[in-house]
Amino acid sequence: MSFRDLHIKPCYESGVDDIIEDYYVPVLGAAMRYDRITGFFSSTSLAVAARGIADFIVNGGRMRLITSPRLNREDIDIVKKIVADDSSLTMSDFGIDLDNLENEFERNHVKALGWMLASGLLEMKLAIVFNDDGSICDNETISEKGLFHQKVGILKDTEGNEMSFSGSINETASAWVNNDEEFKVFKEWTDAREYFVRDRKRFNEIWNDERKNVKVYNLPSAIKSNIIHYSSDFDKESISLKKYRTIRLREFDFKNDKKLFFYQADALNKWKANNYKLLFEMATGTGKTRTAIAGIKYLNQTRKRLITIITTPQNTLSKQWKDEVDAQKLTFDENVIIDGSVPQWDRLLVKLLLKNGAGMADHICLYTTHNTASSDKFTNAIQQNLQNGTDVLFVGDETHWLGAHKFQHALLPCYKYRIGLSATPSRWFDDVGTAKLVAFYGNANFEFTIKDALTEYNPMTGKHFLVNYHYLISKVSLDEDETEEYKNISAKISKLWNLKDNTPDTTITLERLIEKRANIIKNASAKYNQLEIILDELQAKGRIENLIIFVSPQQMVEVLNILASREIIFHKLTEKEGTKVEKRFGNKSEREHIISKFKSRDYQVIVAIKCMDEGIDIPTADVGILMASSTNPREYVQRIGRIIRQSPNKHSAVLYDICVDTVHSVGDDYAEFERKIRAKEQIRLKEIAANAINSIDALTIINSLD
């Protein structure tokens, strides 16, 4: 885009025009050269123009600045360090993220100033007006008469078009945001060219020290001559900047965030439109965490006082969240894990709430577990110590758990902003709990399913958001003893079926019998032989790595023995593996240690029970074997998600499912219930098969099981 594509008026005035949005940001965004004469300069102007400056630098932009020697203290410090070539200052001190320049300039404008100077993107000179007697005002206190007050800007775009502006405006946040300013714009391709030429001539003469009444110093000579001084005129700059950020970000469209994918931006815009309450129903591996962090960042920058509470099913996930938040460089006054792994966490929580209320920690992020967040200690601390003027953002990860009766206490009405994350938020056989969640999150949701993630393309990689997978179903049968036990239990179920609504005791007995019978299917002995066949095939192909085997507790020992007999390096991962940091695990928890060893391929196989169903991030896994699986959609969707996340050099995944062929039982009265049970298993199998590469072959096998 060039200047000629912009709607640029000949004159701008504060109170009439939005001089930042209408002029400063779009013009800088199209420019590749910016020459500026200003009476006062502050690096806060870089933050105000962050979007324009970011594009300016991407355009290959260079800035030359002439200003008076009065600067604010922080800018003086960074300028002196750069000029002195301070050995304690390296480019790593700036740590500028080139892919996120806008946020870098907003977050730390002083650091950005230093980076621009050190990188040669900004040249800076200081100017002083001669005194009446012809002497240069170079003493410690520069008089008002000696101050340089001219204000001109000359810009050139990427197509060679040029323009200038001149008037009352300085290069500071206060000038662009608060002050009553006016300036005129002169385009070199219009009748105003004569004025543009005069502005350009004026800049060149001053820059080259050719004006008789002005002395220009480059930064080294200015520091050597001791003419650079701190000015109290900049005390209001941080206030101006904060005011501008709040106004602009309240109008922010998440589609402008270049780090978000289109569907993530759509989800956040829907959340914003729904009063900042929403269920994010997004497939495992599609960036639910990153999406929520963008929402956290937005509120953290636009609310005066905000407490963010992130709750997860387990401490390992809380740590995973904290690592990701830190990696995204979000800034909090306090950023703390609050759960049973922290001694006296309840006292720490109260202390943090009081600090927030006193204005000593305006922005706090707390990472906790569902168990802690729903406890009386936690909820009472929040309700008794949350101060007026403080907003709370509640982020429920794997939020379906919070619909359970014992965890519903975590869903406090005082949480003004809410984000619920889950691939499957609907609770299995719990309509009441599901309704509670839906209401808490504003009766609205955003969906991005496994099918969406397998068919939509990631514009950054040219690949799908998740890798495609093959679904390989193996049929096995119960042995004679298992079949006999299955039929005996079925007969008992049939007798009790018509009595199930008569007494609570009958209902409980019936539920136990149904669960006992389901365990016969889940733990069928023939599954072990089929597992050995699959392992032999994988070993023959050299694919015994990045493998997760999902088992029931009853299957764990036998599966481990099978792996050991083949000299496969494995580790189990259950809820019993510790979540507390220990020295023997390299200052990681036992669970984190196991996962890191699997990622580095020191372990070829992980044998997992329930804990692998929730949020553990292991994108390298590309083979899964289901030894045991329920008909609960949440469980099988999560397990698919464990193996189809994108990862470098990962092109596809394979999911093996060992299923028991249909067992026909007895009892005409019970036949309808039997059909319902088989139908649920068919739904599970067909939903997995529907998105597989080999869906037709898989469906053929599934239909043969009926």
XYZ file of C-alpha atoms in Angstrom:
706
model
C 0.000 0.000 0.000
C 1.240 3.507 -0.862
C 0.386 6.955 0.519
C -1.811 7.501 -2.534
C -4.036 4.600 -1.439
C -4.716 6.252 1.920
C -7.367 8.872 2.554
C -5.051 11.614 3.862
C -6.572 14.983 4.682
C -4.686 18.298 4.298
C -5.128 19.151 7.988
C -5.624 17.227 11.275
C -6.787 18.530 14.626
C -7.160 16.873 18.039
C -10.777 16.586 19.147
C -11.918 16.615 15.540
C -9.796 13.772 14.152
C -8.403 10.585 15.661
C -4.888 11.629 14.681
C -3.373 8.289 15.689
C -5.789 5.983 13.878
C -6.563 8.293 10.955
C -3.027 9.479 10.228
C -0.060 8.371 12.329
C -0.474 4.582 12.271
C -1.580 4.081 8.626
C 1.025 6.502 7.221
C 3.876 4.880 9.179
C 2.612 1.452 8.092
C 3.037 2.431 4.424
C 6.359 4.259 4.904
C 9.947 3.127 4.564
C 11.612 6.432 5.519
C 10.700 8.764 8.392
C 12.645 11.984 9.050
C 11.427 13.837 12.114
C 12.166 17.229 13.687
C 10.590 17.578 17.126
C 10.965 19.774 20.178
C 10.423 16.842 22.529
C 10.833 13.107 21.964
C 9.864 10.126 24.105
C 10.061 6.453 23.251
C 6.413 6.211 24.342
C 5.562 7.500 20.850
C 6.882 4.178 19.524
C 4.331 2.339 21.636
C 1.470 4.600 20.562
C 2.367 3.944 16.910
C 3.212 0.261 17.500
C 1.187 -1.125 14.596
C 2.539 1.466 12.177
C 6.120 1.166 13.442
C 5.975 -2.640 13.122
C 4.953 -2.426 9.460
C 7.460 0.410 8.926
C 10.305 -1.851 10.040
C 9.006 -4.773 7.973
C 9.069 -2.394 4.987
C 12.814 -1.909 5.594
C 12.148 1.460 7.202
C 14.794 3.817 8.597
C 14.144 6.786 10.875
C 16.230 9.932 11.415
C 15.348 12.072 14.415
C 16.355 15.595 15.477
C 15.149 16.642 18.922
C 16.077 18.790 21.912
C 18.511 17.405 24.503
C 15.777 17.086 27.135
C 14.701 13.427 27.416
C 13.103 11.266 30.057
C 15.369 9.354 32.414
C 14.779 5.854 30.991
C 15.450 7.008 27.422
C 18.650 8.771 28.539
C 19.856 5.580 30.233
C 19.348 3.402 27.151
C 20.856 6.049 24.826
C 23.971 6.336 26.996
C 24.386 2.563 27.101
C 24.124 2.268 23.335
C 26.532 5.171 22.676
C 29.029 3.974 25.260
C 28.973 0.503 23.711
C 28.407 -0.780 27.220
C 29.951 -4.252 27.457
C 27.163 -5.275 29.832
C 24.590 -4.659 27.081
C 24.156 -7.194 24.284
C 21.528 -7.668 21.583
C 20.096 -10.507 23.669
C 19.226 -7.885 26.301
C 16.693 -6.476 23.857
C 15.201 -9.881 22.979
C 13.017 -8.430 20.229
C 10.576 -10.943 18.704
C 10.625 -9.973 15.023
C 7.406 -11.889 14.396
C 5.581 -9.888 17.047
C 6.980 -6.370 16.704
C 3.754 -4.586 17.535
C 3.531 -6.182 20.960
C 7.256 -5.651 21.567
C 6.939 -1.902 21.005
C 3.824 -1.694 23.174
C 5.208 -3.800 26.004
C 8.617 -2.101 26.400
C 9.093 1.049 24.374
C 12.444 1.841 26.037
C 13.856 -1.545 25.034
C 12.484 -0.972 21.531
C 14.235 2.407 21.355
C 17.547 0.793 22.298
C 17.049 -1.969 19.758
C 16.326 0.513 16.967
C 19.438 2.559 17.836
C 21.687 -0.499 18.150
C 20.338 -1.996 14.906
C 20.797 1.192 12.890
C 17.052 1.539 12.328
C 17.103 4.907 14.094
C 19.674 7.708 13.879
C 19.275 10.423 16.471
C 20.746 13.924 16.804
C 20.211 16.604 19.446
C 19.778 20.269 18.538
C 20.286 23.485 20.537
C 19.388 27.040 19.540
C 22.106 29.719 19.934
C 21.808 32.201 22.799
C 21.425 35.898 22.008
C 25.148 36.525 22.545
C 26.075 33.840 20.037
C 27.142 31.263 22.612
C 25.792 27.716 22.669
C 23.689 26.787 25.627
C 25.674 23.813 26.891
C 25.529 24.323 30.649
C 23.662 22.001 32.982
C 20.389 23.890 32.737
C 19.292 24.694 29.225
C 17.096 27.785 29.126
C 13.739 27.812 27.359
C 15.266 30.180 24.811
C 17.907 27.569 24.050
C 15.409 24.785 23.498
C 14.761 23.486 20.010
C 11.027 23.706 19.229
C 10.559 22.939 15.530
C 8.107 20.166 14.625
C 8.193 18.627 11.141
C 7.883 15.109 9.751
C 8.927 13.927 6.283
C 7.887 10.470 5.069
C 8.551 8.370 1.987
C 6.616 5.231 1.048
C 7.790 2.031 -0.628
C 6.773 3.367 -4.064
C 8.725 6.607 -3.713
C 5.806 8.918 -2.869
C 6.682 11.566 -0.275
C 4.817 13.869 2.091
C 5.484 16.080 5.097
C 3.512 17.333 8.068
C 4.206 20.344 10.258
C 2.429 22.034 13.108
C 2.349 21.857 16.896
C 2.777 18.139 17.528
C 5.813 16.649 19.314
C 6.972 13.028 19.054
C 5.593 11.908 22.436
C 2.636 9.877 23.675
C 1.150 12.960 25.361
C 1.216 14.922 22.114
C -0.424 12.160 20.084
C -2.970 11.160 22.770
C -3.775 14.022 25.167
C -2.690 17.407 23.874
C -4.666 19.852 21.772
C -2.620 19.594 18.575
C -2.933 20.682 14.958
C -0.778 19.972 11.907
C -0.992 20.316 8.142
C 0.008 17.690 5.553
C 1.801 18.488 2.298
C 1.926 15.840 -0.467
C 4.670 16.175 -3.042
C 2.359 14.884 -5.817
C -0.209 17.689 -5.284
C -0.312 21.471 -5.424
C 1.179 21.480 -1.904
C 4.542 20.282 -3.281
C 6.201 23.658 -2.623
C 5.551 23.358 1.119
C 6.790 19.767 1.143
C 10.047 20.846 -0.540
C 10.543 23.547 2.098
C 10.044 21.018 4.939
C 12.477 18.559 3.368
C 15.064 21.342 2.830
C 14.674 22.460 6.439
C 15.295 18.920 7.764
C 18.361 18.344 5.553
C 19.928 21.653 6.558
C 19.464 21.039 10.270
C 20.567 17.395 10.030
C 23.752 18.466 8.225
C 24.378 21.266 10.775
C 23.999 23.986 8.124
C 21.708 26.355 10.058
C 23.436 29.381 11.639
C 21.169 29.587 14.688
C 21.108 25.857 15.513
C 23.906 23.567 16.665
C 23.386 19.834 16.053
C 25.133 17.111 18.038
C 25.258 13.437 17.240
C 24.699 11.258 20.302
C 28.376 10.595 21.201
C 29.306 14.292 21.084
C 26.118 15.268 22.941
C 26.977 12.945 25.803
C 30.622 14.020 25.793
C 29.584 17.703 25.930
C 27.149 16.914 28.753
C 24.200 18.638 27.074
C 21.739 15.744 27.463
C 19.557 16.169 30.535
C 16.527 14.679 32.247
C 13.308 16.654 31.985
C 10.268 16.356 34.272
C 8.075 17.222 31.288
C 7.787 13.490 30.597
C 6.242 12.432 33.923
C 2.772 12.083 32.368
C 3.957 9.961 29.443
C 3.220 6.574 31.026
C -0.296 7.739 31.912
C -0.906 8.855 28.348
C 0.359 5.577 26.972
C -1.773 3.476 29.315
C -4.853 5.491 28.369
C -4.208 4.956 24.679
C -3.652 1.214 25.032
C -6.919 0.799 26.899
C -8.934 2.708 24.324
C -7.397 0.942 21.327
C -7.494 -2.576 22.680
C -11.138 -2.326 23.686
C -11.874 -1.947 19.976
C -9.498 -4.754 19.022
C -10.551 -7.367 16.466
C -8.789 -10.666 17.160
C -8.422 -11.189 13.407
C -5.684 -8.541 13.565
C -3.559 -10.818 15.765
C -1.148 -12.418 13.310
C -0.334 -15.238 15.739
C -3.907 -16.554 15.719
C -5.364 -18.907 13.134
C -8.654 -17.843 11.541
C -10.800 -20.157 13.659
C -9.065 -19.089 16.884
C -9.782 -15.431 16.055
C -13.402 -16.332 15.253
C -13.739 -18.087 18.619
C -12.359 -15.092 20.524
C -14.512 -12.594 18.657
C -17.572 -14.710 19.508
C -16.408 -14.811 23.155
C -16.087 -11.030 23.167
C -19.523 -10.569 21.586
C -21.055 -12.920 24.196
C -19.952 -10.717 27.116
C -16.678 -12.599 27.451
C -18.307 -15.943 28.275
C -17.987 -18.959 25.954
C -17.383 -22.687 25.678
C -14.523 -23.332 23.252
C -15.385 -26.764 21.860
C -12.194 -27.410 19.891
C -10.576 -30.685 18.889
C -7.525 -31.831 20.804
C -4.388 -30.436 19.168
C -6.004 -27.368 17.572
C -4.573 -24.814 19.996
C -7.201 -24.345 22.709
C -4.494 -23.178 25.103
C -3.024 -20.633 22.661
C -6.525 -19.340 21.911
C -7.325 -18.836 25.585
C -3.965 -17.139 26.205
C -4.796 -14.560 23.528
C -8.017 -13.835 25.436
C -6.117 -13.614 28.727
C -3.650 -11.199 27.172
C -6.428 -8.999 25.826
C -8.171 -8.629 29.182
C -4.889 -8.310 31.056
C -4.001 -5.265 28.953
C -7.427 -3.638 29.008
C -8.556 -4.073 32.624
C -7.144 -1.953 35.424
C -7.183 -4.825 37.918
C -7.623 -8.434 36.805
C -7.165 -11.809 38.449
C -6.913 -14.707 35.997
C -7.689 -18.170 37.384
C -6.689 -21.138 35.208
C -7.931 -24.469 36.519
C -6.979 -27.905 35.143
C -7.622 -31.564 36.040
C -4.106 -32.091 37.408
C -0.995 -30.241 38.543
C 1.048 -31.408 35.536
C -1.323 -29.546 33.249
C -1.134 -26.445 35.447
C 2.638 -26.407 35.004
C 2.205 -26.957 31.278
C -0.098 -23.924 31.192
C 2.328 -21.766 33.145
C 5.176 -22.686 30.802
C 3.070 -21.732 27.784
C 1.950 -18.424 29.329
C 5.589 -17.597 30.135
C 6.626 -18.498 26.582
C 4.013 -16.068 25.229
C 5.614 -13.332 27.388
C 2.464 -12.246 29.170
C 3.223 -9.793 31.948
C 1.727 -10.235 35.432
C 2.582 -8.679 38.775
C 2.191 -12.180 40.274
C 2.216 -15.459 38.321
C 1.719 -18.342 40.779
C 0.647 -22.004 41.092
C -1.959 -22.431 43.852
C -2.800 -26.049 44.677
C -1.973 -28.931 47.000
C 1.615 -29.095 45.735
C 2.283 -25.695 47.377
C 2.624 -25.606 51.203
C 0.002 -23.351 52.827
C -1.428 -22.400 49.459
C -4.575 -21.022 51.104
C -2.589 -18.380 53.008
C -0.682 -17.489 49.863
C -3.971 -17.084 47.982
C -5.367 -14.665 50.583
C -2.092 -12.691 50.567
C -2.237 -12.313 46.776
C -5.882 -11.213 46.859
C -5.068 -8.556 49.471
C -2.103 -7.318 47.432
C -4.380 -6.980 44.444
C -7.002 -5.084 46.401
C -4.342 -2.703 47.775
C -3.114 -1.912 44.259
C 0.248 -3.620 44.872
C -0.397 -6.343 42.263
C -2.981 -5.218 39.724
C -2.618 -8.218 37.435
C -2.364 -11.723 38.888
C -2.465 -15.152 37.244
C -3.264 -18.210 39.383
C -2.857 -21.793 38.139
C -4.794 -24.396 40.087
C -6.596 -27.726 39.811
C -10.315 -28.477 39.666
C -10.036 -30.115 43.071
C -8.481 -27.016 44.649
C -10.637 -24.484 42.778
C -13.822 -26.180 44.029
C -12.649 -26.514 47.651
C -14.161 -24.416 50.443
C -10.749 -22.922 51.240
C -10.363 -21.593 47.709
C -13.917 -20.374 47.115
C -14.180 -18.759 50.554
C -10.870 -16.953 50.037
C -12.100 -15.565 46.714
C -15.517 -14.518 47.978
C -14.239 -12.937 51.196
C -11.178 -11.120 49.828
C -12.025 -10.119 46.266
C -12.136 -6.323 46.212
C -14.464 -3.992 44.349
C -12.808 -2.837 41.143
C -11.123 -6.186 40.503
C -12.416 -8.347 37.661
C -11.851 -12.105 37.480
C -11.245 -14.182 34.342
C -11.953 -17.876 34.951
C -10.420 -20.336 32.461
C -11.624 -23.919 32.890
C -9.389 -26.356 30.999
C -10.972 -29.749 30.267
C -13.995 -27.997 31.674
C -16.332 -30.984 31.324
C -14.979 -32.144 34.689
C -16.348 -29.010 36.337
C -19.891 -30.179 35.582
C -19.474 -32.996 38.120
C -21.371 -32.286 41.334
C -18.252 -32.176 43.521
C -16.512 -29.686 41.212
C -19.460 -27.378 40.484
C -18.537 -25.273 43.524
C -15.663 -23.883 41.433
C -18.139 -22.099 39.134
C -18.557 -18.912 41.174
C -20.970 -16.181 39.992
C -18.377 -13.483 40.829
C -16.213 -14.632 37.914
C -17.129 -11.920 35.414
C -15.212 -13.310 32.414
C -15.238 -17.029 31.528
C -13.540 -19.355 29.049
C -14.348 -23.069 29.000
C -12.065 -25.389 27.049
C -12.898 -28.944 26.021
C -12.954 -31.121 22.941
C -16.160 -32.664 24.340
C -17.882 -30.431 26.911
C -21.102 -32.487 27.049
C -21.039 -34.813 30.056
C -21.773 -38.496 29.475
C -25.105 -39.465 31.104
C -25.196 -36.171 33.031
C -27.633 -33.722 31.476
C -27.852 -31.700 34.695
C -24.082 -31.210 34.893
C -23.906 -30.340 31.190
C -26.682 -27.752 31.581
C -24.828 -26.205 34.533
C -21.702 -25.764 32.410
C -23.569 -24.378 29.416
C -25.320 -21.769 31.583
C -22.091 -20.775 33.348
C -20.358 -20.123 30.022
C -23.092 -17.868 28.697
C -25.250 -20.441 26.874
C -23.035 -20.303 23.780
C -20.179 -22.279 22.286
C -17.709 -22.267 19.400
C -16.938 -25.513 17.549
C -13.852 -26.587 15.629
C -14.091 -30.372 15.314
C -11.625 -33.127 14.439
C -13.161 -33.167 10.961
C -12.530 -29.419 10.607
C -8.931 -29.807 11.763
C -8.298 -32.673 9.340
C -9.701 -30.814 6.327
C -8.778 -27.144 6.928
C -5.253 -26.042 6.006
C -2.847 -24.221 8.276
C -1.733 -21.199 6.185
C 1.649 -21.146 7.919
C 2.604 -24.741 7.113
C 0.398 -25.659 4.166
C -0.620 -28.774 6.116
C -3.840 -29.706 7.871
C -4.108 -28.656 11.515
C -4.072 -32.323 12.547
C -2.456 -35.271 10.778
C -4.622 -37.847 9.034
C -4.821 -41.302 10.546
C -5.506 -44.922 9.667
C -8.010 -46.762 11.857
C -7.241 -50.491 12.080
C -9.823 -52.636 13.881
C -9.026 -56.115 15.161
C -11.847 -58.513 16.072
C -11.390 -60.943 18.955
C -13.811 -63.281 20.783
C -14.390 -64.157 24.410
C -13.099 -67.565 25.491
C -15.492 -70.199 26.844
C -15.219 -69.181 30.491
C -15.666 -65.477 29.655
C -18.641 -66.244 27.420
C -20.284 -68.321 30.147
C -19.754 -65.616 32.766
C -21.041 -62.979 30.347
C -24.256 -64.948 29.750
C -24.787 -65.666 33.451
C -24.505 -61.980 34.317
C -26.771 -61.125 31.387
C -29.430 -63.498 32.750
C -29.289 -61.775 36.152
C -29.563 -58.378 34.463
C -32.581 -59.613 32.511
C -34.396 -60.669 35.720
C -33.739 -57.360 37.432
C -34.443 -55.207 34.393
C -38.205 -54.908 34.917
C -37.676 -54.204 38.635
C -35.025 -51.508 38.164
C -37.347 -48.609 38.978
C -38.934 -50.214 42.038
C -36.242 -49.780 44.699
C -32.898 -47.960 44.966
C -31.174 -51.195 46.000
C -32.323 -52.946 42.825
C -31.019 -50.068 40.698
C -27.605 -50.135 42.422
C -27.347 -53.924 41.994
C -28.272 -53.633 38.326
C -25.647 -50.916 37.717
C -22.954 -53.059 39.330
C -23.901 -56.071 37.204
C -23.815 -53.987 34.005
C -20.378 -52.618 34.940
C -19.098 -56.103 35.796
C -20.283 -57.440 32.456
C -18.708 -54.505 30.584
C -15.383 -55.302 32.242
C -15.496 -58.809 30.771
C -15.548 -57.242 27.301
C -12.976 -54.608 28.210
C -10.490 -57.120 29.657
C -10.995 -60.087 27.343
C -7.959 -62.365 27.426
C -7.850 -62.679 23.614
C -6.806 -59.025 23.441
C -3.320 -59.895 24.718
C -2.660 -62.279 21.834
C -3.865 -59.626 19.381
C -1.579 -57.046 21.028
C 1.388 -59.361 20.464
C 0.436 -59.694 16.781
C 0.283 -55.893 16.414
C 3.616 -55.418 18.205
C 5.256 -58.028 15.961
C 3.990 -56.162 12.890
C 5.245 -52.838 14.215
C 8.650 -54.298 15.107
C 8.956 -55.765 11.627
C 8.323 -52.280 10.202
C 10.723 -50.638 12.682
C 7.895 -48.582 14.198
C 8.181 -49.454 17.865
C 8.515 -45.857 19.033
C 6.199 -42.915 19.647
C 3.631 -45.535 20.705
C 0.955 -45.128 23.388
C -0.991 -48.164 24.582
C -4.248 -47.350 26.394
C -5.180 -50.011 28.950
C -7.508 -50.679 31.878
C -5.998 -51.085 35.375
C -6.566 -54.845 35.136
C -4.557 -55.059 31.898
C -1.507 -53.094 33.034
C 0.656 -55.910 34.436
C 0.151 -58.319 31.526
C 0.796 -55.601 28.917
C 4.023 -54.586 30.672
C 5.129 -58.242 30.706
C 4.467 -58.534 26.956
C 6.575 -55.430 26.261
C 9.382 -56.617 28.530
C 9.507 -60.011 26.799
C 10.243 -58.176 23.534
C 12.895 -55.956 25.145
C 10.862 -52.863 24.305
C 11.774 -49.845 26.440
C 8.607 -48.602 28.103
C 7.170 -46.812 31.107
C 3.712 -46.768 32.598
C 1.874 -43.499 33.129
C -0.965 -43.525 35.630
C -2.427 -41.190 38.232
C 0.055 -42.624 40.753
C 3.129 -41.082 39.124
C 4.038 -37.985 41.157
C 3.419 -34.381 40.189
C 5.812 -32.755 42.690
C 9.220 -31.552 41.532
C 12.079 -33.805 42.672
C 15.851 -33.486 42.283
C 16.179 -37.112 41.162
C 14.095 -36.240 38.102
C 16.191 -33.216 37.169
C 13.925 -30.759 39.015
C 10.883 -32.109 37.223
C 8.004 -34.149 38.561
C 8.030 -37.889 37.925
C 5.233 -37.495 35.400
C 7.035 -34.683 33.541
C 10.219 -36.771 33.558
C 8.433 -39.742 31.954
C 6.876 -37.571 29.251
C 10.170 -35.854 28.431
C 11.911 -39.243 28.138
C 9.187 -40.397 25.750
C 9.517 -37.246 23.633
C 13.276 -37.788 23.401
C 12.643 -41.464 22.459
C 14.460 -42.831 25.490
C 11.159 -44.604 26.104
C 9.685 -46.280 23.032
C 6.274 -46.889 24.548
C 4.032 -45.352 27.198
C 1.377 -47.580 28.733
C -1.336 -45.284 29.994
C -4.533 -45.424 31.951
C -6.936 -42.481 32.391
C -4.431 -39.665 32.983
C -3.387 -39.610 29.323
C -6.937 -38.746 28.279
C -6.659 -35.149 29.492
C -4.511 -32.502 27.864
C -1.023 -34.020 28.206
C 0.855 -32.643 25.199
C 2.952 -35.295 23.393
C 2.783 -34.367 19.693
C 5.513 -36.862 18.730
C 3.180 -39.825 19.449
C 1.909 -41.252 16.159
C 0.768 -44.788 16.995
C -1.956 -45.701 19.470
C -3.362 -49.056 20.561
C -6.739 -49.184 22.325
C -6.726 -52.240 24.572
C -9.686 -50.886 26.530
C -12.127 -48.166 25.604
C -15.532 -47.074 26.833
C -18.409 -45.703 24.773
C -17.977 -42.283 26.408
C -17.264 -39.880 23.500
C -14.976 -37.759 25.641
C -12.636 -40.670 26.265
C -12.231 -41.834 22.689
C -12.052 -38.320 21.216
C -9.281 -37.431 23.679
C -7.395 -40.626 22.851
C -7.519 -39.966 19.115
C -6.250 -36.483 19.882
C -3.198 -37.874 21.632
C -1.806 -39.307 18.384
C -2.941 -36.932 15.610
C -1.296 -33.688 16.729
C 1.017 -32.117 14.171
C 4.758 -32.479 14.755
C 7.848 -32.021 12.524
C 8.370 -34.975 10.139
C 5.050 -36.473 11.192
C 2.926 -37.271 8.150
C 0.207 -39.567 9.473
C -0.824 -41.625 12.498
C -2.204 -45.105 13.141
C -4.841 -46.082 15.680
C -5.323 -49.780 16.459
C -8.586 -50.734 18.171
C -8.972 -54.247 19.606
C -12.711 -54.996 19.782
C -14.693 -57.959 21.047
C -17.100 -59.411 18.511
C -20.793 -59.301 19.429
C -21.904 -61.593 22.258
C -25.585 -62.492 22.052
C -27.193 -62.975 25.436
C -30.544 -64.241 26.648
C -33.837 -62.706 27.772
C -36.465 -61.234 25.476
C -37.373 -58.507 27.999
C -33.761 -57.436 28.047
C -33.237 -57.509 24.265
C -33.997 -53.814 23.787
C -31.356 -52.822 26.341
C -28.856 -55.152 24.657
C -29.480 -53.432 21.343
C -28.878 -50.031 22.953
C -25.545 -51.173 24.388
C -24.406 -52.521 21.019
C -25.618 -49.322 19.322
C -23.432 -47.180 21.603
C -20.368 -49.226 20.713
C -21.263 -48.907 17.034
C -21.484 -45.122 17.432
C -18.022 -45.025 19.012
C -16.466 -47.112 16.268
C -18.198 -45.304 13.412
C -17.305 -41.834 14.716
C -13.634 -42.794 14.849
C -13.834 -44.415 11.415
C -15.660 -41.472 9.814
C -12.560 -39.248 9.764
C -9.981 -41.969 9.055
C -8.080 -42.271 5.772
C -9.358 -45.856 5.401
C -12.894 -45.109 6.564
C -14.603 -47.468 4.061
C -12.509 -50.488 5.096
C -12.998 -49.660 8.762
C -16.778 -49.314 8.372
C -16.943 -52.689 6.626
C -15.361 -54.349 9.666
C -17.590 -52.381 12.052
C -20.742 -53.502 10.264
C -19.595 -57.121 10.551
C -19.504 -56.725 14.349
C -23.237 -56.004 14.529
